[in-house]
Amino acid sequence: MTERVHPGDSPPTSGEHSVPKPATSSPEKPAPQPGTYVIQIPKDQIYRVPPPENAHRYAHLSKRKPRRSTSRSCCCCLLTTILALLLAAAIAAAVIYFVFKPESPNYSVESVAIKGFNLTSPSPLSPEFDVTVRAHNPNDKIGIYYEKGSSVKVYYGDINLCNGALPVFFQPTNNVTLFKTALKGSEIELNNAVLRTLSDQQNKGAVPFSLKLKAPVKIKVGSIKTWKITVKVTCKITVDKLTAASKVVSNDCDYGVDLW
């Protein structure tokens, strides 16, 4: 009985050697695409600096001078300029102080005439305050220009009752000026508790208010006028009643200046 023989792998032809297949555990590297070349160079032949035989080609690169930092020099110049300006301003202020001996002006509230208060009605109020402020300039060589843009406000507690402004005028040296300003408010709503408190204080003859004044001024020193300076005055005043015939029982004013 004849045996059936299965066909096997063809034996290698002459001149061909069998190549062992790589192990399946290590992944095969992808074959390069057609038209590309892969060049392998040993690590010991890779130079981070040019080899000696090519060093002369790159010698000019090492001779370049590093660029100087311009930002540092700019900062130094700016800081020097600021310090010089501050020093000049300090010297000028010292000269003005010792030569002219400036003194702060004094402010006080001379009189207050009040209208528009009806404490028996819950309707909104339209209060009016005619205030006379006394400004004293005690300086011998310094005048004061009161410029536009001033504001005068009267408060009861934290309630703004009325507003107004100062007149524009010049106050010469060693001068006392009384200037009047009319302050008006409208549709001021006060609750019953505030109305009762005002009534009780009026019966006692001591109703407290706060007057806040802001005025842009220029100082005249000789023939020189300064930039605008903001004068701030806060006066705590007490009147005996809420009528046109009211009298100022007490007033205490604080004075401040914003130079810029």
PDB file of C-alpha atoms in Angstrom:
ATOM      1  CA  MET A   1       0.000   0.000   0.000  1.00  0.00           C
ATOM      2  CA  THR A   2       1.494   3.213  -0.999  1.00  0.00           C
ATOM      3  CA  GLU A   3       2.062   5.950   1.608  1.00  0.00           C
ATOM      4  CA  ARG A   4       0.732   9.428   1.100  1.00  0.00           C
ATOM      5  CA  VAL A   5       3.507  12.003   1.382  1.00  0.00           C
ATOM      6  CA  HIS A   6       2.595  15.608   2.282  1.00  0.00           C
ATOM      7  CA  PRO A   7       4.536  18.330   0.507  1.00  0.00           C
ATOM      8  CA  GLY A   8       7.112  20.057   2.781  1.00  0.00           C
ATOM      9  CA  ASP A   9       9.047  23.296   2.559  1.00  0.00           C
ATOM     10  CA  SER A  10      11.166  23.553  -0.484  1.00  0.00           C
ATOM     11  CA  PRO A  11      14.798  23.140   0.323  1.00  0.00           C
ATOM     12  CA  PRO A  12      16.975  26.183  -0.197  1.00  0.00           C
ATOM     13  CA  THR A  13      18.427  26.498  -3.575  1.00  0.00           C
ATOM     14  CA  SER A  14      22.117  26.412  -4.103  1.00  0.00           C
ATOM     15  CA  GLY A  15      23.932  29.534  -2.944  1.00  0.00           C
ATOM     16  CA  GLU A  16      21.234  30.488  -0.465  1.00  0.00           C
ATOM     17  CA  HIS A  17      21.667  30.000   3.234  1.00  0.00           C
ATOM     18  CA  SER A  18      18.875  29.686   5.637  1.00  0.00           C
ATOM     19  CA  VAL A  19      18.410  32.768   7.813  1.00  0.00           C
ATOM     20  CA  PRO A  20      17.108  32.141  11.309  1.00  0.00           C
ATOM     21  CA  LYS A  21      13.934  33.941  12.148  1.00  0.00           C
ATOM     22  CA  PRO A  22      14.126  36.487  14.924  1.00  0.00           C
ATOM     23  CA  ALA A  23      12.507  35.736  18.227  1.00  0.00           C
ATOM     24  CA  THR A  24       8.867  36.639  18.354  1.00  0.00           C
ATOM     25  CA  SER A  25       9.219  38.229  21.806  1.00  0.00           C
ATOM     26  CA  SER A  26      11.045  41.330  20.469  1.00  0.00           C
ATOM     27  CA  PRO A  27       8.933  43.573  18.199  1.00  0.00           C
ATOM     28  CA  GLU A  28      10.113  44.011  14.671  1.00  0.00           C
ATOM     29  CA  LYS A  29      11.284  47.474  13.633  1.00  0.00           C
ATOM     30  CA  PRO A  30       9.223  48.950  10.826  1.00  0.00           C
ATOM     31  CA  ALA A  31      10.940  48.790   7.516  1.00  0.00           C
ATOM     32  CA  PRO A  32      11.952  52.153   6.076  1.00  0.00           C
ATOM     33  CA  GLN A  33       9.727  53.527   3.418  1.00  0.00           C
ATOM     34  CA  PRO A  34      10.888  53.301  -0.154  1.00  0.00           C
ATOM     35  CA  GLY A  35      13.150  56.145  -1.159  1.00  0.00           C
ATOM     36  CA  THR A  36      14.488  56.795   2.369  1.00  0.00           C
ATOM     37  CA  TYR A  37      17.816  55.943   3.915  1.00  0.00           C
ATOM     38  CA  VAL A  38      18.726  55.096   7.460  1.00  0.00           C
ATOM     39  CA  ILE A  39      22.256  55.945   8.524  1.00  0.00           C
ATOM     40  CA  GLN A  40      23.544  54.554  11.781  1.00  0.00           C
ATOM     41  CA  ILE A  41      26.514  56.232  13.450  1.00  0.00           C
ATOM     42  CA  PRO A  42      28.213  54.868  16.554  1.00  0.00           C
ATOM     43  CA  LYS A  43      27.829  57.001  19.652  1.00  0.00           C
ATOM     44  CA  ASP A  44      31.565  57.378  20.104  1.00  0.00           C
ATOM     45  CA  GLN A  45      31.747  59.213  16.773  1.00  0.00           C
ATOM     46  CA  ILE A  46      29.163  61.873  17.670  1.00  0.00           C
ATOM     47  CA  TYR A  47      30.818  65.140  18.718  1.00  0.00           C
ATOM     48  CA  ARG A  48      29.247  67.930  20.722  1.00  0.00           C
ATOM     49  CA  VAL A  49      32.084  70.189  19.652  1.00  0.00           C
ATOM     50  CA  PRO A  50      33.737  70.285  16.240  1.00  0.00           C
ATOM     51  CA  PRO A  51      36.539  67.753  15.821  1.00  0.00           C
ATOM     52  CA  PRO A  52      40.057  69.174  15.840  1.00  0.00           C
ATOM     53  CA  GLU A  53      40.443  69.013  12.069  1.00  0.00           C
ATOM     54  CA  ASN A  54      37.284  71.201  11.632  1.00  0.00           C
ATOM     55  CA  ALA A  55      37.743  73.520  14.616  1.00  0.00           C
ATOM     56  CA  HIS A  56      39.210  76.340  12.517  1.00  0.00           C
ATOM     57  CA  ARG A  57      35.890  76.678  10.666  1.00  0.00           C
ATOM     58  CA  TYR A  58      34.036  77.672  13.848  1.00  0.00           C
ATOM     59  CA  ALA A  59      36.781  79.654  15.620  1.00  0.00           C
ATOM     60  CA  HIS A  60      35.101  83.001  14.778  1.00  0.00           C
ATOM     61  CA  LEU A  61      31.948  81.992  16.706  1.00  0.00           C
ATOM     62  CA  SER A  62      33.816  81.746  20.009  1.00  0.00           C
ATOM     63  CA  LYS A  63      35.301  85.228  19.540  1.00  0.00           C
ATOM     64  CA  ARG A  64      31.912  87.007  19.545  1.00  0.00           C
ATOM     65  CA  LYS A  65      31.374  89.330  22.498  1.00  0.00           C
ATOM     66  CA  PRO A  66      28.229  88.778  24.558  1.00  0.00           C
ATOM     67  CA  ARG A  67      25.543  91.401  24.184  1.00  0.00           C
ATOM     68  CA  ARG A  68      25.167  93.811  27.046  1.00  0.00           C
ATOM     69  CA  SER A  69      21.903  93.919  28.877  1.00  0.00           C
ATOM     70  CA  THR A  70      20.120  97.143  27.955  1.00  0.00           C
ATOM     71  CA  SER A  71      17.232  96.638  30.381  1.00  0.00           C
ATOM     72  CA  ARG A  72      19.520  96.797  33.413  1.00  0.00           C
ATOM     73  CA  SER A  73      21.098 100.054  32.264  1.00  0.00           C
ATOM     74  CA  CYS A  74      17.654 101.562  31.592  1.00  0.00           C
ATOM     75  CA  CYS A  75      16.471 100.649  35.095  1.00  0.00           C
ATOM     76  CA  CYS A  76      19.583 102.210  36.610  1.00  0.00           C
ATOM     77  CA  CYS A  77      19.075 105.434  34.650  1.00  0.00           C
ATOM     78  CA  LEU A  78      15.402 105.612  35.642  1.00  0.00           C
ATOM     79  CA  LEU A  79      16.171 105.019  39.306  1.00  0.00           C
ATOM     80  CA  THR A  80      18.902 107.662  39.253  1.00  0.00           C
ATOM     81  CA  THR A  81      16.525 110.187  37.660  1.00  0.00           C
ATOM     82  CA  ILE A  82      13.798 109.515  40.241  1.00  0.00           C
ATOM     83  CA  LEU A  83      16.249 109.887  43.120  1.00  0.00           C
ATOM     84  CA  ALA A  84      17.572 113.130  41.663  1.00  0.00           C
ATOM     85  CA  LEU A  85      14.039 114.537  41.315  1.00  0.00           C
ATOM     86  CA  LEU A  86      13.146 113.547  44.876  1.00  0.00           C
ATOM     87  CA  LEU A  87      16.302 115.160  46.185  1.00  0.00           C
ATOM     88  CA  ALA A  88      15.603 118.353  44.234  1.00  0.00           C
ATOM     89  CA  ALA A  89      12.018 118.444  45.537  1.00  0.00           C
ATOM     90  CA  ALA A  90      13.210 117.942  49.118  1.00  0.00           C
ATOM     91  CA  ILE A  91      15.747 120.756  48.778  1.00  0.00           C
ATOM     92  CA  ALA A  92      13.133 123.073  47.264  1.00  0.00           C
ATOM     93  CA  ALA A  93      10.665 122.279  50.059  1.00  0.00           C
ATOM     94  CA  ALA A  94      13.311 122.942  52.684  1.00  0.00           C
ATOM     95  CA  VAL A  95      14.221 126.277  51.091  1.00  0.00           C
ATOM     96  CA  ILE A  96      10.562 127.327  50.914  1.00  0.00           C
ATOM     97  CA  TYR A  97       9.979 126.320  54.530  1.00  0.00           C
ATOM     98  CA  PHE A  98      12.959 128.182  55.975  1.00  0.00           C
ATOM     99  CA  VAL A  99      12.560 131.256  53.761  1.00  0.00           C
ATOM    100  CA  PHE A 100       8.785 131.719  53.799  1.00  0.00           C
ATOM    101  CA  LYS A 101       7.923 129.808  57.022  1.00  0.00           C
ATOM    102  CA  PRO A 102       4.459 128.684  55.844  1.00  0.00           C
ATOM    103  CA  GLU A 103       1.644 128.220  58.341  1.00  0.00           C
ATOM    104  CA  SER A 104      -1.582 126.285  57.874  1.00  0.00           C
ATOM    105  CA  PRO A 105      -4.723 128.374  57.338  1.00  0.00           C
ATOM    106  CA  ASN A 106      -7.432 128.206  59.974  1.00  0.00           C
ATOM    107  CA  TYR A 107     -11.106 127.534  59.313  1.00  0.00           C
ATOM    108  CA  SER A 108     -14.238 127.833  61.450  1.00  0.00           C
ATOM    109  CA  VAL A 109     -18.014 128.094  60.985  1.00  0.00           C
ATOM    110  CA  GLU A 110     -19.259 131.520  62.049  1.00  0.00           C
ATOM    111  CA  SER A 111     -23.010 131.185  61.483  1.00  0.00           C
ATOM    112  CA  VAL A 112     -25.662 128.835  60.106  1.00  0.00           C
ATOM    113  CA  ALA A 113     -29.198 129.748  59.017  1.00  0.00           C
ATOM    114  CA  ILE A 114     -31.433 126.689  58.543  1.00  0.00           C
ATOM    115  CA  LYS A 115     -34.675 126.363  56.575  1.00  0.00           C
ATOM    116  CA  GLY A 116     -36.918 123.592  55.331  1.00  0.00           C
ATOM    117  CA  PHE A 117     -37.214 121.380  58.435  1.00  0.00           C
ATOM    118  CA  ASN A 118     -40.683 120.217  59.408  1.00  0.00           C
ATOM    119  CA  LEU A 119     -40.260 117.606  62.119  1.00  0.00           C
ATOM    120  CA  THR A 120     -43.976 116.904  62.476  1.00  0.00           C
ATOM    121  CA  SER A 121     -44.530 115.692  58.916  1.00  0.00           C
ATOM    122  CA  PRO A 122     -43.208 112.452  57.374  1.00  0.00           C
ATOM    123  CA  SER A 123     -42.992 114.104  53.943  1.00  0.00           C
ATOM    124  CA  PRO A 124     -39.568 114.417  52.252  1.00  0.00           C
ATOM    125  CA  LEU A 125     -37.611 117.497  53.274  1.00  0.00           C
ATOM    126  CA  SER A 126     -35.813 120.129  51.216  1.00  0.00           C
ATOM    127  CA  PRO A 127     -33.401 121.574  53.769  1.00  0.00           C
ATOM    128  CA  GLU A 128     -31.380 124.740  53.164  1.00  0.00           C
ATOM    129  CA  PHE A 129     -28.277 125.815  55.080  1.00  0.00           C
ATOM    130  CA  ASP A 130     -26.783 129.292  54.655  1.00  0.00           C
ATOM    131  CA  VAL A 131     -23.308 128.810  56.081  1.00  0.00           C
ATOM    132  CA  THR A 132     -20.679 131.461  56.789  1.00  0.00           C
ATOM    133  CA  VAL A 133     -17.143 130.099  56.929  1.00  0.00           C
ATOM    134  CA  ARG A 134     -14.199 132.049  58.329  1.00  0.00           C
ATOM    135  CA  ALA A 135     -10.831 131.451  56.634  1.00  0.00           C
ATOM    136  CA  HIS A 136      -7.681 132.919  58.173  1.00  0.00           C
ATOM    137  CA  ASN A 137      -4.420 133.031  56.215  1.00  0.00           C
ATOM    138  CA  PRO A 138      -1.689 133.811  58.782  1.00  0.00           C
ATOM    139  CA  ASN A 139       1.235 133.769  56.309  1.00  0.00           C
ATOM    140  CA  ASP A 140       3.278 136.887  55.601  1.00  0.00           C
ATOM    141  CA  LYS A 141       4.514 135.853  52.136  1.00  0.00           C
ATOM    142  CA  ILE A 142       1.978 133.296  50.904  1.00  0.00           C
ATOM    143  CA  GLY A 143      -1.382 133.923  49.215  1.00  0.00           C
ATOM    144  CA  ILE A 144      -4.098 131.377  48.444  1.00  0.00           C
ATOM    145  CA  TYR A 145      -6.150 131.075  45.249  1.00  0.00           C
ATOM    146  CA  TYR A 146      -9.450 129.227  45.763  1.00  0.00           C
ATOM    147  CA  GLU A 147     -10.238 127.621  42.402  1.00  0.00           C
ATOM    148  CA  LYS A 148     -13.358 126.161  40.778  1.00  0.00           C
ATOM    149  CA  GLY A 149     -14.501 122.651  41.645  1.00  0.00           C
ATOM    150  CA  SER A 150     -15.023 123.004  45.400  1.00  0.00           C
ATOM    151  CA  SER A 151     -17.746 121.232  47.360  1.00  0.00           C
ATOM    152  CA  VAL A 152     -19.428 121.843  50.710  1.00  0.00           C
ATOM    153  CA  LYS A 153     -21.714 119.212  52.245  1.00  0.00           C
ATOM    154  CA  VAL A 154     -23.710 119.023  55.466  1.00  0.00           C
ATOM    155  CA  TYR A 155     -24.420 115.669  57.133  1.00  0.00           C
ATOM    156  CA  TYR A 156     -26.629 114.587  59.967  1.00  0.00           C
ATOM    157  CA  GLY A 157     -24.996 111.365  61.044  1.00  0.00           C
ATOM    158  CA  ASP A 158     -24.393 109.615  57.731  1.00  0.00           C
ATOM    159  CA  ILE A 159     -27.307 111.356  55.959  1.00  0.00           C
ATOM    160  CA  ASN A 160     -26.279 113.944  53.371  1.00  0.00           C
ATOM    161  CA  LEU A 161     -28.744 116.794  53.832  1.00  0.00           C
ATOM    162  CA  CYS A 162     -27.542 119.451  51.379  1.00  0.00           C
ATOM    163  CA  ASN A 163     -24.699 120.451  49.066  1.00  0.00           C
ATOM    164  CA  GLY A 164     -23.077 123.566  47.686  1.00  0.00           C
ATOM    165  CA  ALA A 165     -19.780 125.143  46.649  1.00  0.00           C
ATOM    166  CA  LEU A 166     -17.400 127.910  47.675  1.00  0.00           C
ATOM    167  CA  PRO A 167     -16.971 131.095  45.681  1.00  0.00           C
ATOM    168  CA  VAL A 168     -13.814 131.561  43.630  1.00  0.00           C
ATOM    169  CA  PHE A 169     -11.550 134.175  45.194  1.00  0.00           C
ATOM    170  CA  PHE A 170      -7.974 135.065  46.132  1.00  0.00           C
ATOM    171  CA  GLN A 171      -6.968 135.394  49.757  1.00  0.00           C
ATOM    172  CA  PRO A 172      -3.934 137.627  50.251  1.00  0.00           C
ATOM    173  CA  THR A 173      -1.340 137.393  52.994  1.00  0.00           C
ATOM    174  CA  ASN A 174      -2.319 137.993  56.624  1.00  0.00           C
ATOM    175  CA  ASN A 175      -5.974 138.027  55.729  1.00  0.00           C
ATOM    176  CA  VAL A 176      -9.260 136.901  57.265  1.00  0.00           C
ATOM    177  CA  THR A 177     -12.054 136.201  54.776  1.00  0.00           C
ATOM    178  CA  LEU A 178     -15.683 135.431  55.577  1.00  0.00           C
ATOM    179  CA  PHE A 179     -17.360 133.681  52.676  1.00  0.00           C
ATOM    180  CA  LYS A 180     -20.996 132.645  52.580  1.00  0.00           C
ATOM    181  CA  THR A 181     -22.309 129.639  50.722  1.00  0.00           C
ATOM    182  CA  ALA A 182     -25.890 128.473  50.214  1.00  0.00           C
ATOM    183  CA  LEU A 183     -26.370 124.723  50.552  1.00  0.00           C
ATOM    184  CA  LYS A 184     -29.533 123.059  49.307  1.00  0.00           C
ATOM    185  CA  GLY A 185     -31.041 119.580  49.428  1.00  0.00           C
ATOM    186  CA  SER A 186     -34.174 118.070  47.965  1.00  0.00           C
ATOM    187  CA  GLU A 187     -36.372 115.060  48.602  1.00  0.00           C
ATOM    188  CA  ILE A 188     -34.533 114.029  51.754  1.00  0.00           C
ATOM    189  CA  GLU A 189     -36.460 111.251  53.436  1.00  0.00           C
ATOM    190  CA  LEU A 190     -36.082 110.837  57.200  1.00  0.00           C
ATOM    191  CA  ASN A 191     -37.769 108.019  59.061  1.00  0.00           C
ATOM    192  CA  ASN A 192     -39.825 108.530  62.214  1.00  0.00           C
ATOM    193  CA  ALA A 193     -36.947 107.579  64.505  1.00  0.00           C
ATOM    194  CA  VAL A 194     -34.650 110.225  63.002  1.00  0.00           C
ATOM    195  CA  LEU A 195     -37.394 112.860  63.183  1.00  0.00           C
ATOM    196  CA  ARG A 196     -38.002 112.080  66.865  1.00  0.00           C
ATOM    197  CA  THR A 197     -34.281 112.288  67.593  1.00  0.00           C
ATOM    198  CA  LEU A 198     -33.993 115.666  65.860  1.00  0.00           C
ATOM    199  CA  SER A 199     -36.998 116.956  67.797  1.00  0.00           C
ATOM    200  CA  ASP A 200     -35.516 115.818  71.118  1.00  0.00           C
ATOM    201  CA  GLN A 201     -32.146 117.399  70.324  1.00  0.00           C
ATOM    202  CA  GLN A 202     -33.789 120.668  69.309  1.00  0.00           C
ATOM    203  CA  ASN A 203     -35.700 120.731  72.594  1.00  0.00           C
ATOM    204  CA  LYS A 204     -32.361 120.361  74.389  1.00  0.00           C
ATOM    205  CA  GLY A 205     -30.802 123.132  72.280  1.00  0.00           C
ATOM    206  CA  ALA A 206     -28.036 120.947  70.801  1.00  0.00           C
ATOM    207  CA  VAL A 207     -28.446 119.551  67.279  1.00  0.00           C
ATOM    208  CA  PRO A 208     -25.164 118.144  65.852  1.00  0.00           C
ATOM    209  CA  PHE A 209     -24.145 118.328  62.193  1.00  0.00           C
ATOM    210  CA  SER A 210     -20.995 117.718  60.196  1.00  0.00           C
ATOM    211  CA  LEU A 211     -19.782 120.089  57.503  1.00  0.00           C
ATOM    212  CA  LYS A 212     -17.281 118.699  54.983  1.00  0.00           C
ATOM    213  CA  LEU A 213     -15.451 121.081  52.683  1.00  0.00           C
ATOM    214  CA  LYS A 214     -13.140 120.308  49.759  1.00  0.00           C
ATOM    215  CA  ALA A 215     -11.484 123.088  47.796  1.00  0.00           C
ATOM    216  CA  PRO A 216      -8.820 123.008  45.090  1.00  0.00           C
ATOM    217  CA  VAL A 217      -6.347 125.818  45.795  1.00  0.00           C
ATOM    218  CA  LYS A 218      -3.115 127.176  44.386  1.00  0.00           C
ATOM    219  CA  ILE A 219      -0.472 128.641  46.647  1.00  0.00           C
ATOM    220  CA  LYS A 220       1.194 131.873  45.582  1.00  0.00           C
ATOM    221  CA  VAL A 221       4.767 132.194  46.812  1.00  0.00           C
ATOM    222  CA  GLY A 222       6.159 135.506  45.651  1.00  0.00           C
ATOM    223  CA  SER A 223       5.413 135.557  41.927  1.00  0.00           C
ATOM    224  CA  ILE A 224       5.174 131.749  41.637  1.00  0.00           C
ATOM    225  CA  LYS A 225       1.925 129.767  41.707  1.00  0.00           C
ATOM    226  CA  THR A 226       1.983 126.088  42.600  1.00  0.00           C
ATOM    227  CA  TRP A 227      -0.051 123.274  41.101  1.00  0.00           C
ATOM    228  CA  LYS A 228      -3.545 122.576  42.443  1.00  0.00           C
ATOM    229  CA  ILE A 229      -3.682 121.333  46.019  1.00  0.00           C
ATOM    230  CA  THR A 230      -6.876 119.984  47.589  1.00  0.00           C
ATOM    231  CA  VAL A 231      -7.758 121.464  50.968  1.00  0.00           C
ATOM    232  CA  LYS A 232     -10.008 119.292  53.136  1.00  0.00           C
ATOM    233  CA  VAL A 233     -11.870 120.713  56.123  1.00  0.00           C
ATOM    234  CA  THR A 234     -14.225 118.785  58.402  1.00  0.00           C
ATOM    235  CA  CYS A 235     -16.177 120.764  61.010  1.00  0.00           C
ATOM    236  CA  LYS A 236     -18.326 119.296  63.744  1.00  0.00           C
ATOM    237  CA  ILE A 237     -20.911 121.924  64.560  1.00  0.00           C
ATOM    238  CA  THR A 238     -23.803 122.089  66.993  1.00  0.00           C
ATOM    239  CA  VAL A 239     -26.728 124.492  66.630  1.00  0.00           C
ATOM    240  CA  ASP A 240     -29.441 125.344  69.132  1.00  0.00           C
ATOM    241  CA  LYS A 241     -32.423 125.017  66.770  1.00  0.00           C
ATOM    242  CA  LEU A 242     -33.429 124.241  63.187  1.00  0.00           C
ATOM    243  CA  THR A 243     -34.550 127.714  62.111  1.00  0.00           C
ATOM    244  CA  ALA A 244     -33.179 130.721  60.260  1.00  0.00           C
ATOM    245  CA  ALA A 245     -32.354 132.266  63.641  1.00  0.00           C
ATOM    246  CA  SER A 246     -30.238 129.316  64.790  1.00  0.00           C
ATOM    247  CA  LYS A 247     -26.985 129.950  66.578  1.00  0.00           C
ATOM    248  CA  VAL A 248     -23.776 127.934  66.518  1.00  0.00           C
ATOM    249  CA  VAL A 249     -23.273 126.478  69.980  1.00  0.00           C
ATOM    250  CA  SER A 250     -19.944 124.806  69.224  1.00  0.00           C
ATOM    251  CA  ASN A 251     -17.718 124.067  66.240  1.00  0.00           C
ATOM    252  CA  ASP A 252     -14.470 122.155  65.872  1.00  0.00           C
ATOM    253  CA  CYS A 253     -12.703 122.032  62.500  1.00  0.00           C
ATOM    254  CA  ASP A 254      -9.906 119.745  61.315  1.00  0.00           C
ATOM    255  CA  TYR A 255      -7.723 120.699  58.360  1.00  0.00           C
ATOM    256  CA  GLY A 256      -5.887 118.497  55.863  1.00  0.00           C
ATOM    257  CA  VAL A 257      -4.202 118.738  52.471  1.00  0.00           C
ATOM    258  CA  ASP A 258      -3.802 116.435  49.470  1.00  0.00           C
ATOM    259  CA  LEU A 259      -0.694 117.556  47.616  1.00  0.00           C
ATOM    260  CA  TRP A 260      -1.405 115.554  44.432  1.00  0.00           C
TER     261      TRP A 260
END
